[in-house]
Coordinates of C-alpha atoms and ligand atoms in Angstrom, one line a residue:
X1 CA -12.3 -27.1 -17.9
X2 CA -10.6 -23.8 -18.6
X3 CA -7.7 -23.6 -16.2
X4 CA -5.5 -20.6 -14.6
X5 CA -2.5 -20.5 -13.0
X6 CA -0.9 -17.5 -11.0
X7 CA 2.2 -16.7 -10.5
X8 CA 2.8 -15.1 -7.2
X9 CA 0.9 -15.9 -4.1
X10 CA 0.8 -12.3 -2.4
X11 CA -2.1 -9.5 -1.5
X12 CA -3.0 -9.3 -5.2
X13 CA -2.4 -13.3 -6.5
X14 CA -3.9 -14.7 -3.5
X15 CA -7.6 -13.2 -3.0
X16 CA -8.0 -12.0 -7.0
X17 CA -7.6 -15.8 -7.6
X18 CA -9.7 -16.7 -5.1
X19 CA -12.4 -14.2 -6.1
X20 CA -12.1 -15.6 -9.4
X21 CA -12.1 -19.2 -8.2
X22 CA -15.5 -18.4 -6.3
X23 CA -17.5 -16.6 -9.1
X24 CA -16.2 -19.2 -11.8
X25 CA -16.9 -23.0 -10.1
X26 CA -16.4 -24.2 -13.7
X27 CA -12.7 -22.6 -13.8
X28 CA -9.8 -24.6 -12.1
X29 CA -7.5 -22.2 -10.3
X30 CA -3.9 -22.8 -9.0
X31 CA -2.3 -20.0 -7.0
X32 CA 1.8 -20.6 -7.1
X33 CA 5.0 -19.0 -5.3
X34 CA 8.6 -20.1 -4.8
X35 CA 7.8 -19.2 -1.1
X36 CA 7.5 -22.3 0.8
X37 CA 5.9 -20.6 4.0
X38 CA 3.6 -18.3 1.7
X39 CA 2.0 -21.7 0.1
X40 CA 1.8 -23.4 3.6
X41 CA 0.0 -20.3 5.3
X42 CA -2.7 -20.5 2.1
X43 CA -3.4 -24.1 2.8
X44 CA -3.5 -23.9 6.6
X45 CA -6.3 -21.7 8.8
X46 CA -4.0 -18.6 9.4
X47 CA -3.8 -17.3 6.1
X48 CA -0.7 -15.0 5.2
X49 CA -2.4 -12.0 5.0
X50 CA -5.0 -10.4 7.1
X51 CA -7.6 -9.1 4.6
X52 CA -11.6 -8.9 5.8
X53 CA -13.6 -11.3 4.3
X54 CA -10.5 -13.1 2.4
X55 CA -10.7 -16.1 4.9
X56 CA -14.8 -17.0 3.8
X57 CA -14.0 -17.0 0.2
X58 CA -10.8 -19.1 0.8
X59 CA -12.6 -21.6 3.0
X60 CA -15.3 -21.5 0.6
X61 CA -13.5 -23.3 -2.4
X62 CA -10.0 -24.3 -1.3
X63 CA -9.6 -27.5 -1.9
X64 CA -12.3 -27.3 -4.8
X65 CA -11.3 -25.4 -7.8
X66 CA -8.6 -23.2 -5.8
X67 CA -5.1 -24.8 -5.0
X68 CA -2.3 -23.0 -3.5
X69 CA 1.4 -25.6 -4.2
X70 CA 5.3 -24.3 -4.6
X71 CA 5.2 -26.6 -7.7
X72 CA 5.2 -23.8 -9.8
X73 CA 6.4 -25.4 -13.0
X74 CA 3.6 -28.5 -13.4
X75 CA 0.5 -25.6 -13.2
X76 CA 2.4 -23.4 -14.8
X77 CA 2.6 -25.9 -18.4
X78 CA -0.8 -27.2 -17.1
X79 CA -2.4 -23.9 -17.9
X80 CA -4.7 -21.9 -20.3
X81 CA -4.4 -18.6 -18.9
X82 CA -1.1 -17.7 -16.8
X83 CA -1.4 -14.4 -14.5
X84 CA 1.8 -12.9 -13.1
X85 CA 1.0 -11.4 -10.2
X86 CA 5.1 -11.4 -8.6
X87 CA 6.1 -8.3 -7.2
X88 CA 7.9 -5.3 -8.8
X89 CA 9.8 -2.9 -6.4
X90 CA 11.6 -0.3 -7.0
X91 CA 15.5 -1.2 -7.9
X92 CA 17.7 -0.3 -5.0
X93 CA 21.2 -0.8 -7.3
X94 CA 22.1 -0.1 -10.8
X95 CA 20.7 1.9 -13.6
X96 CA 18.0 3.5 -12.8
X97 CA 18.3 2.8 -8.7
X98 CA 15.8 4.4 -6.4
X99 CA 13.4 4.6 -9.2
X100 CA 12.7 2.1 -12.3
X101 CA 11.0 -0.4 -11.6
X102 CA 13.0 -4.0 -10.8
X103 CA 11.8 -6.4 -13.4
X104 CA 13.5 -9.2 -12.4
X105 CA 10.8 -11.3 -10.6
X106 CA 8.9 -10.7 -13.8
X107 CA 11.6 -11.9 -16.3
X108 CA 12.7 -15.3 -14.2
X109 CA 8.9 -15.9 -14.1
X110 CA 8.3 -15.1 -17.9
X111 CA 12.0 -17.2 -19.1
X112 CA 10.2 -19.7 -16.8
X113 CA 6.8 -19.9 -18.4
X114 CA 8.4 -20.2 -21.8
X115 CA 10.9 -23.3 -21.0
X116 CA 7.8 -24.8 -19.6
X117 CA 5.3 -24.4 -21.8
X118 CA 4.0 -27.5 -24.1
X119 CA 0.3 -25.9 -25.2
X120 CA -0.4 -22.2 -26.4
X121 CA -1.0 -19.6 -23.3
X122 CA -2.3 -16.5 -22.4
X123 CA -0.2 -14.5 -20.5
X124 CA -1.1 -12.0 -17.8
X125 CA 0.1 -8.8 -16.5
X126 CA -1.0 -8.4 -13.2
X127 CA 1.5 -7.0 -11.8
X128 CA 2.2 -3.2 -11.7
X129 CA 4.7 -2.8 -14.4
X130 CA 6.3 0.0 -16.9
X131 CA 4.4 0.7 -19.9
X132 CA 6.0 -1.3 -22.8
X133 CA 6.7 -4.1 -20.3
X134 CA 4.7 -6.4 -22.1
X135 CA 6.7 -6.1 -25.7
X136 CA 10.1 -7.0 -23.2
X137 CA 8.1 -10.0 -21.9
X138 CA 7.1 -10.9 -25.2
X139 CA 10.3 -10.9 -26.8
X140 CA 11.4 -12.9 -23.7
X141 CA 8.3 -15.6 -24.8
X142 CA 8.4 -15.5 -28.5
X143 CA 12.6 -16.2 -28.4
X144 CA 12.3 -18.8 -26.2
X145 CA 8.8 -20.6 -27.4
X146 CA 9.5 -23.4 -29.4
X147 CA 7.1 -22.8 -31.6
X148 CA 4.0 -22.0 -28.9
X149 CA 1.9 -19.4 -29.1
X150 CA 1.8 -16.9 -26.8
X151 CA -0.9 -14.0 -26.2
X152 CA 0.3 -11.1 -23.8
X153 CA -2.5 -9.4 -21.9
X154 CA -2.2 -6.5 -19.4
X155 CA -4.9 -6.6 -16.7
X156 CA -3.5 -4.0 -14.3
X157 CA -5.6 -4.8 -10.3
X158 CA -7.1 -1.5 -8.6
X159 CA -7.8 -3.6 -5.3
X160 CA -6.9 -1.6 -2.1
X161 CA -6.0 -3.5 0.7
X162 CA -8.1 -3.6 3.6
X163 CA -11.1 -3.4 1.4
X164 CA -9.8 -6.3 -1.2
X165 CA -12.5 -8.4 -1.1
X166 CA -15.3 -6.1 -1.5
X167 CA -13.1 -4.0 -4.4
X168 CA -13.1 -7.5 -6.4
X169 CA -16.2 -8.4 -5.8
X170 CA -17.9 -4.8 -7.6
X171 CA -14.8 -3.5 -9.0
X172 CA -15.3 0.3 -10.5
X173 CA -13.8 -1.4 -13.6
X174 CA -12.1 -4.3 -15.3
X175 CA -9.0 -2.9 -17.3
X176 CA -8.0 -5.4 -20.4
X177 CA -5.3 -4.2 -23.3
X178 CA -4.2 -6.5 -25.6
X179 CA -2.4 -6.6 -28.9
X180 CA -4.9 -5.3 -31.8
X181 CA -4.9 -8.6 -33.9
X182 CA -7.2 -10.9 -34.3
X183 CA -5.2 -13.4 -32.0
X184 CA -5.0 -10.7 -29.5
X185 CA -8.5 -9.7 -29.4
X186 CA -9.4 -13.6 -28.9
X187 CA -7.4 -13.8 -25.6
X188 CA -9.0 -10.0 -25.0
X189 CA -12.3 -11.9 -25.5
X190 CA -11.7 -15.2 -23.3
X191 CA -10.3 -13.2 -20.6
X192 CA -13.0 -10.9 -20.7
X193 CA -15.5 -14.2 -20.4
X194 CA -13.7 -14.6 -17.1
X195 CA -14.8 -11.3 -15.7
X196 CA -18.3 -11.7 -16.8
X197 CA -19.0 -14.5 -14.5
X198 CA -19.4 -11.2 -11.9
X199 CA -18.6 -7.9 -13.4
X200 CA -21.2 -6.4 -15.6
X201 CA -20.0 -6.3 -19.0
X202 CA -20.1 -2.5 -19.6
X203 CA -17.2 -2.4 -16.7
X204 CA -15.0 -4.5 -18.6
X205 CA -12.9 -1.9 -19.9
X206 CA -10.7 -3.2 -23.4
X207 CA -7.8 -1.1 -25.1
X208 CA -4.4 -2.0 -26.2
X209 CA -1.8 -3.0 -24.7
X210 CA 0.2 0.6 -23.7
X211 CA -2.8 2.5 -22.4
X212 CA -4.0 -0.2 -20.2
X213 CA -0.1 -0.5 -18.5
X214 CA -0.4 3.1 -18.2
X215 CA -3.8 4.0 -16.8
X216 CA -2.5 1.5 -13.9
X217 CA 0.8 4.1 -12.9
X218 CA -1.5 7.2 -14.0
X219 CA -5.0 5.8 -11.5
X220 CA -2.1 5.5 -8.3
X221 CA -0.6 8.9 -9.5
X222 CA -4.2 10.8 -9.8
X223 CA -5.3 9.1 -5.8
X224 CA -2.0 10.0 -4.5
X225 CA -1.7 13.5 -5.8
X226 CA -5.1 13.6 -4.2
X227 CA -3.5 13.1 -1.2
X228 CA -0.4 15.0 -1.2
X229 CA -2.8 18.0 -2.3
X230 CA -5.1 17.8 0.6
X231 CA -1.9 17.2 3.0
X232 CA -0.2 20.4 1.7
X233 CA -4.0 22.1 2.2
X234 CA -3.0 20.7 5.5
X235 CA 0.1 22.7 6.9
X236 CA -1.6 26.0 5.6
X237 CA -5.0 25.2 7.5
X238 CA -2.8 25.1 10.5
X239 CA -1.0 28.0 9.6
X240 CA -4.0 30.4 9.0
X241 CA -6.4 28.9 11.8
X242 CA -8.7 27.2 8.7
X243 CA -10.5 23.2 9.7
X244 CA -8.6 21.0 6.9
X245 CA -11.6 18.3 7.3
X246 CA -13.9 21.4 6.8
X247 CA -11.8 22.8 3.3
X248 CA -12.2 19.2 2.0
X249 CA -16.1 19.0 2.4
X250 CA -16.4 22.2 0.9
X251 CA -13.9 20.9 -2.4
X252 CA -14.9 17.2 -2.6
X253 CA -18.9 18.5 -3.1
X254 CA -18.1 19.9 -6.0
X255 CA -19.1 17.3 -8.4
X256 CA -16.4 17.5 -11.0
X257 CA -14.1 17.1 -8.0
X258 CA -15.9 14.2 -6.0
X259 CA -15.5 13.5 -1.7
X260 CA -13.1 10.5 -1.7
X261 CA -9.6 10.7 -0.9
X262 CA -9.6 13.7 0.5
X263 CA -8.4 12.6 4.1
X264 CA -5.4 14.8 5.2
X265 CA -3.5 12.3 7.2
X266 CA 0.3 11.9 8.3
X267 CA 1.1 10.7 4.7
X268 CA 0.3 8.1 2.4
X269 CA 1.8 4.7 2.7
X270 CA 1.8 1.2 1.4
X271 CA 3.6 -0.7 -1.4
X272 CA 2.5 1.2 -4.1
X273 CA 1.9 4.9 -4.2
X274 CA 5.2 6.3 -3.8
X275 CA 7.1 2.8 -5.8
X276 CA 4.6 3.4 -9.2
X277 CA 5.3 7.2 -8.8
X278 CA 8.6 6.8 -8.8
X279 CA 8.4 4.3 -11.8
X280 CA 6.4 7.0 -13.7
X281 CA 8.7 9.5 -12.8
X282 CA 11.5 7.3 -14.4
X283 CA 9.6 6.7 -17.3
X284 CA 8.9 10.6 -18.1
X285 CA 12.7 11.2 -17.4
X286 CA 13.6 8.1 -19.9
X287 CA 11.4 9.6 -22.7
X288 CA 12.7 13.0 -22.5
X289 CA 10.4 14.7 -20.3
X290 CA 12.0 16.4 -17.2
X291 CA 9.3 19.0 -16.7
X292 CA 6.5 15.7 -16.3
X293 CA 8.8 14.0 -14.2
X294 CA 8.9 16.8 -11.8
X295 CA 5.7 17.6 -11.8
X296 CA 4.9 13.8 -10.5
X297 CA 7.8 13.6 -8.1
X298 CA 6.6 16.7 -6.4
X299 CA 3.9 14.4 -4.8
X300 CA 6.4 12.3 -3.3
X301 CA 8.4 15.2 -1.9
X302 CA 4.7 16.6 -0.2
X303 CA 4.6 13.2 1.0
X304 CA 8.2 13.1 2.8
X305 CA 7.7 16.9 3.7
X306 CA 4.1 15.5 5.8
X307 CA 5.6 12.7 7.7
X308 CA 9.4 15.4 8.9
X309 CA 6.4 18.1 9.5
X310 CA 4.5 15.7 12.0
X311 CA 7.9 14.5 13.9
X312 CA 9.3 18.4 14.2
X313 CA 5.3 18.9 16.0
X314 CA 5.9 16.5 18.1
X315 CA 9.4 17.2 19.2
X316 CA 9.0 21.0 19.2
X317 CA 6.1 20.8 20.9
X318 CA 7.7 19.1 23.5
X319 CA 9.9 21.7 25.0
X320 CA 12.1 20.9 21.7
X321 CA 13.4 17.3 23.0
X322 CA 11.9 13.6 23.3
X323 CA 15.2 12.5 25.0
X324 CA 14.4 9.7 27.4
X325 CA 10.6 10.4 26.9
X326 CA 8.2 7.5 26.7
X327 CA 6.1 8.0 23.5
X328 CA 2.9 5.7 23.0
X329 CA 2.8 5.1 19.2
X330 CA -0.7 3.6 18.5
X331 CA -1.1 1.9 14.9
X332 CA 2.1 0.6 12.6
X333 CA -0.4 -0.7 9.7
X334 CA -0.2 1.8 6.3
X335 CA -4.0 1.9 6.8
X336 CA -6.3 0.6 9.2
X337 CA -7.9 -3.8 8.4
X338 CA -4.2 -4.5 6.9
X339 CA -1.7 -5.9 8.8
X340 CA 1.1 -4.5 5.8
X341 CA 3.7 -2.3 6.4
X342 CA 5.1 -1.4 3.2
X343 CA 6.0 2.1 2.9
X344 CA 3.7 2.9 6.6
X345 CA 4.7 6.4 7.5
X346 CA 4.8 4.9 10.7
X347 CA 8.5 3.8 9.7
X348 CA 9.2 6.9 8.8
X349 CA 8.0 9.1 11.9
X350 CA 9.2 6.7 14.7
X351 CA 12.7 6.7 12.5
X352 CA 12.3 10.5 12.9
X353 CA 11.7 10.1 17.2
X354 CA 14.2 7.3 17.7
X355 CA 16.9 10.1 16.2
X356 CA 15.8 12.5 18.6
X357 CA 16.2 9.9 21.3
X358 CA 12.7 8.9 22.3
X359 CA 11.2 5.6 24.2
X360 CA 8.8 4.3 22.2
X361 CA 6.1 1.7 23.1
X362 CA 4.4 0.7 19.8
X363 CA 0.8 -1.1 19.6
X364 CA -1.0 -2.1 16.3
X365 CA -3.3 -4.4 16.4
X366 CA -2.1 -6.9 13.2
X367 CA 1.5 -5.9 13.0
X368 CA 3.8 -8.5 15.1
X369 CA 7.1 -7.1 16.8
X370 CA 9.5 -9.1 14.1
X371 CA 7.4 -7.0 11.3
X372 CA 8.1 -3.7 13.3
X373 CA 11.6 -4.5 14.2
X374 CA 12.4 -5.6 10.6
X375 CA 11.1 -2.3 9.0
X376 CA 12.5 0.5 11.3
X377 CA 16.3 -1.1 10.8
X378 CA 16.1 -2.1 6.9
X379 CA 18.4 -0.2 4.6
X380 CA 16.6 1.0 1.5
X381 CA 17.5 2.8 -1.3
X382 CA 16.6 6.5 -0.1
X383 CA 15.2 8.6 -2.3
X384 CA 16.2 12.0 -1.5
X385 CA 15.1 11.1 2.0
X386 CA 15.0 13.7 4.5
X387 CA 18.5 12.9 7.1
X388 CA 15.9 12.3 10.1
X389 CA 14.0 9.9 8.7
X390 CA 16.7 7.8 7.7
X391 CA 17.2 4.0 9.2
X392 CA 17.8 3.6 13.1
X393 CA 20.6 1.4 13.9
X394 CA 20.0 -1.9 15.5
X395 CA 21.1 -0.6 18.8
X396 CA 18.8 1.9 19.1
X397 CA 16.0 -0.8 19.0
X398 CA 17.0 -0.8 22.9
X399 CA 14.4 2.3 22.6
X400 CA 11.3 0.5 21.6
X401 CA 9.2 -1.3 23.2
X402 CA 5.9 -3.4 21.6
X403 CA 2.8 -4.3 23.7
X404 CA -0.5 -5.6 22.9
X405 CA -2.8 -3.0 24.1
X406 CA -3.6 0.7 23.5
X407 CA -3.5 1.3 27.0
X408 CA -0.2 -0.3 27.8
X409 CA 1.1 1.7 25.0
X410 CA 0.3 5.3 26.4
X411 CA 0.8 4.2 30.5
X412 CA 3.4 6.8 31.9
X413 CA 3.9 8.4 28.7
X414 CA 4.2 11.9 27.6
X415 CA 2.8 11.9 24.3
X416 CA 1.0 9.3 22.3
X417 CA 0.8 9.4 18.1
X418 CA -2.0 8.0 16.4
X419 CA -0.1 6.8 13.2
X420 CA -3.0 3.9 12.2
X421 CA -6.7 4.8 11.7
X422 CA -7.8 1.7 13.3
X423 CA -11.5 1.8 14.5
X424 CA -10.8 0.7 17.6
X425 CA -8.7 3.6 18.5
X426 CA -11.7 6.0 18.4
X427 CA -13.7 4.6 21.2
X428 CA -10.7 4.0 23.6
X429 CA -11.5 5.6 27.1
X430 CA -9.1 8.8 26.8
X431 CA -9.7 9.6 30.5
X432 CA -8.7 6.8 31.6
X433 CA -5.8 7.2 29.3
X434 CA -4.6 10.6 30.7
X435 CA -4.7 9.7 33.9
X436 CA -2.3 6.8 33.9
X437 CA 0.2 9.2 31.3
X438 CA 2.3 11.9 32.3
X439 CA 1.9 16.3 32.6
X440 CA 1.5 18.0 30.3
X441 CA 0.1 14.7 28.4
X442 CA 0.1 15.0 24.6
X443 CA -1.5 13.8 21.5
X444 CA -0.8 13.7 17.9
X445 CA -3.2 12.6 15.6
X446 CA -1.7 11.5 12.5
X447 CA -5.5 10.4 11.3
X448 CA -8.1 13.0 12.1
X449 CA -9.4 10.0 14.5
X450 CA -10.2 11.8 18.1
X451 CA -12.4 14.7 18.4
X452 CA -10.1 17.2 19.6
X453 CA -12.2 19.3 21.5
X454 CA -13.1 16.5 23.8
X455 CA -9.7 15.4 24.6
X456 CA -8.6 18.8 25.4
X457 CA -11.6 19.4 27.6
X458 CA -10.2 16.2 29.4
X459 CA -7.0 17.9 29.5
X460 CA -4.8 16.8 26.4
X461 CA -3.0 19.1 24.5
X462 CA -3.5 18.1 21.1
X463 CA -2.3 18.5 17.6
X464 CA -4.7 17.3 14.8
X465 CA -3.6 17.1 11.3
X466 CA -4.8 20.4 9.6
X467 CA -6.9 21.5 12.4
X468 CA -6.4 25.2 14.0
X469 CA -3.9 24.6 16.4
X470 CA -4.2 24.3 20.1
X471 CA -2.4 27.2 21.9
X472 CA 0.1 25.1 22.8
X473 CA 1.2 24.2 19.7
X474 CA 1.2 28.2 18.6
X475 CA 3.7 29.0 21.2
X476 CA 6.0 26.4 20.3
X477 CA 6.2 26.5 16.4
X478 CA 7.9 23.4 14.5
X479 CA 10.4 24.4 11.9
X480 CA 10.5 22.0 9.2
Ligands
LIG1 N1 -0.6 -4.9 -2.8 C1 -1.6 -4.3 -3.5 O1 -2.6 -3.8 -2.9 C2 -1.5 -4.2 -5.0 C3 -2.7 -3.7 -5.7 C4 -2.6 -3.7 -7.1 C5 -1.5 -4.0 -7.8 N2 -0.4 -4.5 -7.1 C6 0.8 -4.9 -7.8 O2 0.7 -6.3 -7.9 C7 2.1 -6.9 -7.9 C8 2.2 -7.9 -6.7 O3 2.0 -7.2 -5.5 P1 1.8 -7.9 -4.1 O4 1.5 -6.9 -3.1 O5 0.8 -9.0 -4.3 O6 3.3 -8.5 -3.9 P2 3.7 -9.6 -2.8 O7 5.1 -9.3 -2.5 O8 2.7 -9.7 -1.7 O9 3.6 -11.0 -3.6 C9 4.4 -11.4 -4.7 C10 4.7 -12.8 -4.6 O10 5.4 -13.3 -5.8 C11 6.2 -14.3 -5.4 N3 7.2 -14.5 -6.5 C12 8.2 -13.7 -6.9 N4 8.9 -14.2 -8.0 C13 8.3 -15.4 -8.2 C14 8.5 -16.4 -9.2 N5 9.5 -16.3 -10.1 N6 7.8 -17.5 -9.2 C15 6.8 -17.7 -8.2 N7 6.5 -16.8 -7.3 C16 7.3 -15.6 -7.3 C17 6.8 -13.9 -4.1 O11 7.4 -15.0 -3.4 C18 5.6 -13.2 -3.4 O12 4.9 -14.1 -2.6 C19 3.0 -5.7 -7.8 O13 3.4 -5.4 -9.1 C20 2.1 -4.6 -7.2 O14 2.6 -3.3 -7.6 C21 -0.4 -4.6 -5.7
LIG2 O1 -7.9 10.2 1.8 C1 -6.9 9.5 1.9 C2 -6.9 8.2 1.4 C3 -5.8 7.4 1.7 N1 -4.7 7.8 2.4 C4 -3.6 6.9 2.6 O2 -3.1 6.5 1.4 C5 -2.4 5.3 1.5 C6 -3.0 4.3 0.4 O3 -4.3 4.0 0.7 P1 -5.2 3.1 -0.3 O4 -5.1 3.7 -1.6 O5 -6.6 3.0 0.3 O6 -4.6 1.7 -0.2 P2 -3.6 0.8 -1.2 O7 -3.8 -0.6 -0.8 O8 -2.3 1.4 -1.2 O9 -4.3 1.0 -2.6 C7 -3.7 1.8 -3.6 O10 -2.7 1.2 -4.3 C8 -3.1 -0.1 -4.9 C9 -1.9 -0.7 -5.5 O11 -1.6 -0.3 -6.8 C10 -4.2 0.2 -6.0 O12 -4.6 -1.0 -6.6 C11 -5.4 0.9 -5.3 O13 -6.4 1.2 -6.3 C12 -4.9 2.2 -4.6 O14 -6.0 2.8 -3.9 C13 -2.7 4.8 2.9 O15 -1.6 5.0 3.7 C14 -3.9 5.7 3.4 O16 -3.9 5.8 4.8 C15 -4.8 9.1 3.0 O17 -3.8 9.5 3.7 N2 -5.9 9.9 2.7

């Protein structure tokens, strides 16, 4: 029985092993982490993420041919094939700080799988990592081997969270690079076998090593410049009176262009966007190329430009103060079916209120009050950050408040921001919500969620992302 091991027991370890566990019942797969709770949360009923459809295929062969332990070192040696699948932020100190990629996760785990080792291995990249990691990790394995072979493969993940399952299950392709020997293309080869279980073969994607790391930071690039280019669309919709949801219909049905990702939205969020970015940008400045790196950091800078331009609408349309002013925030999530808060600009725009002194009363339906509390005080490594958007200090915590119900959130409020596109927040009875808030009573959509027209028939005064502005909003303009 062929057997796998992973290393790293997060969003992408934890269901891509159990995907692979599911479609492969001849396969044995053991799913590690140095995190205690992490291993205990996979082998209990409330798994450690929240990810639809994740707790069926768990439940399904946990137990079976899928194993979640902290004994890292036993599976580890016990294995064929040995994913890495640890995490890879950016580095907050040293060379490079604020942008390369830290590695270190990645190097105790290879220095590990080397002292280990007692049987040849294929090793692989599933982490997000620079191109030309896998020649470091190699050098780290061949010095250290004893004598074992060891076969580097890069098999960058394209999973989205909140869609995981489904994204694994008919993935738009399988990326594989590998060394161009005849060693490498046998490990290409048996971890291609792998992916056939599911994947139709002409899917399976197999290059060498580099352009396989790369097309990973170049994909997240390409979908976040997307994103920062429909967001700057965005401020000049509102600016000239044009429908931003209207401009991207008309783009995305041109075929060479496509319909997806064109969502104009508060900003993009989550743990990898802006942190591969960032690496790329790095990696262009380290090989000599200013003018690329500038071109890729702009979409960053569109991003941070989105999330100041949403909290100077909200405070300017308030009379130009939140002081004191209850705000609802509804939705703390980086995108709706996740309960992950990496990067949410939710962090970013309630950093932005708590400055200007606002009470906020934050709802989201998967994000607990320790998550929330945790994020809007942490010191990171700014990154040419705009100064209101920086970290709140623990005392002005005294300023939030968390409940567990839409409703709650926006009673006796003045304005309530929709910062999550969680379904449920499109069906919630906005009458009822008005009355119970105070006059003028305001909302900000982050999301393109509510129909404005009907909310301002009920007697909102609301500000959509890219959508021609409310009169309100024209007679108070936000300077950014
Ligand atoms: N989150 C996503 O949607 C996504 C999608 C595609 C790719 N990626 C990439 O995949 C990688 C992992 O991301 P993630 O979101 O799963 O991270 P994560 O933080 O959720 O999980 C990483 C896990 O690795 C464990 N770990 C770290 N060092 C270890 C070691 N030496 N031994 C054993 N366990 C160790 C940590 O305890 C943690 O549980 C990153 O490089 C990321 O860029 C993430
Ligand atoms: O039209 C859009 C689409 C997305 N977003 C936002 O962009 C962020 C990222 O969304 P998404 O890409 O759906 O989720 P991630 O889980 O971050 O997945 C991205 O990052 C992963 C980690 O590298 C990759 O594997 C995926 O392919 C890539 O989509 C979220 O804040 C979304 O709300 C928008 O604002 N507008």
């Amino acid at each position: 029985m062929v057997k796998i091991c992973c290393i790293g027991a997060g969003y992408v370890g934890g269901p891509t092993m159990a995907v692979i566990a599911l479609k492969c019942p001849s396969i044995e797969v053991a799913v590690v982490d140095i995190s205690n709770p992490r291993i205990t949360a996979w082998n209990s009923d409330q798994l450690p993420i929240y990810e639809p459809g994740l707790d069926d295929v768990v439940k399904q062969c946990r137990g079976k041919n899928l194993f979640f332990s902290t004994d890292v070192e036993k599976h580890v040696a016990e294995a064929d094939i040995v994913f890495v699948s640890v995490n890879t932020p950016t580095k907050s100190q040293g060379l490079g700080a604020g942008k390369a990629a830290d590695l270190t996760y990645w190097e105790s785990a290879a220095r590990m799988i080397a002292d280990v080792s007692k049987s040849a291995k294929i090793v692989v990249e599933k982490s997000t990592v620079p191109v030309k990691t896998a020649e470091a990790i190699e050098k780290i394995l061949t010095h250290n081997s004893k004598g074992i072979e060891f076969q580097i493969l890069s098999n960058p993940e394209f999973l989205a969270e909140g869609t995981a399952i489904p994204d694994l299950f008919n993935p738009d392709r399988v990326l594989i690079g590998g060394r161009e020997t005849p060693e490498g293309l046998k490990a290409v080869q048996a971890l291609k076998e792998v992916y056939a279980h599911w994947v139709p073969e002409e899917q399976i994607i197999c290059t060498n090593l580099w352009s396989a790391e790369l097309s990973k930071l170049a994909a997240n690039a390409f979908l976040a410049q997307r994103i920062s280019s429909v967001n700057a669309m965005s401020a000049l919709c509102e600016a000239t009176g044009a429908d931003v949801s209207h401009v991207s219909h008309a783009v995305g049905k041109d075929t060479r262009i496509g319909p997806k990702f064109l969502n104009a939205s508060v900003g993009f969020g989550g743990s990898c966007f802006q942190k591969d970015i960032l690496n790329l940008v790095y990696i262009c400045e380290c090989n000599g190329l200013p003018e690329v790196a500038n071109y890729w950091k702009q979409v960053i800078k569109i991003n941070d430009y989105q999330k100041s331009r949403f909290v100077n609408r909200v405070v300017s349309s308030m009379f130009n103060t939140v002081s004191g002013k209850k705000i609802g925030i509804l939705g703390f999530a980086f995108k709706k079916d996740t309960g992950d808060t990496r990067e949410t600009p939710a962090i970013d725009v309630c950093r932005g209120l708590l400055v200007d002194r606002a009470q906020l009363s934050i709802y989201d339906p998967q994000v607990s009050q320790d998550q929330i509390q945790k994020d809007l005080t942490m010191v990171k490594f700014d990154w040419e950050h705009p100064v209101i958007l920086k970290p709140v200090s623990p005392t002005a915590l005294k300023q939030v408040t968390f409940v567990w119900d839409a409703y709650e959130a926006s009673k006796d409020a003045h304005g309530i921001c929709i910062l999550t596109e969680w379904d449920e927040f499109k069906t919630l009875d906005f009458q009822r919500i008005y009355d119970n808030m105070q006059k003028p009573a305001f909302v900000f959509d982050g999301r393109n969620v509510v129909d404005p027209k009907k909310l301002q028939q009920i007697g909102f005064i609301v500000y959509s992302i890219g959508k021609p502005l409310d009169q309100w909003l024209k007679d108070m303009p936000a300077v950014v």
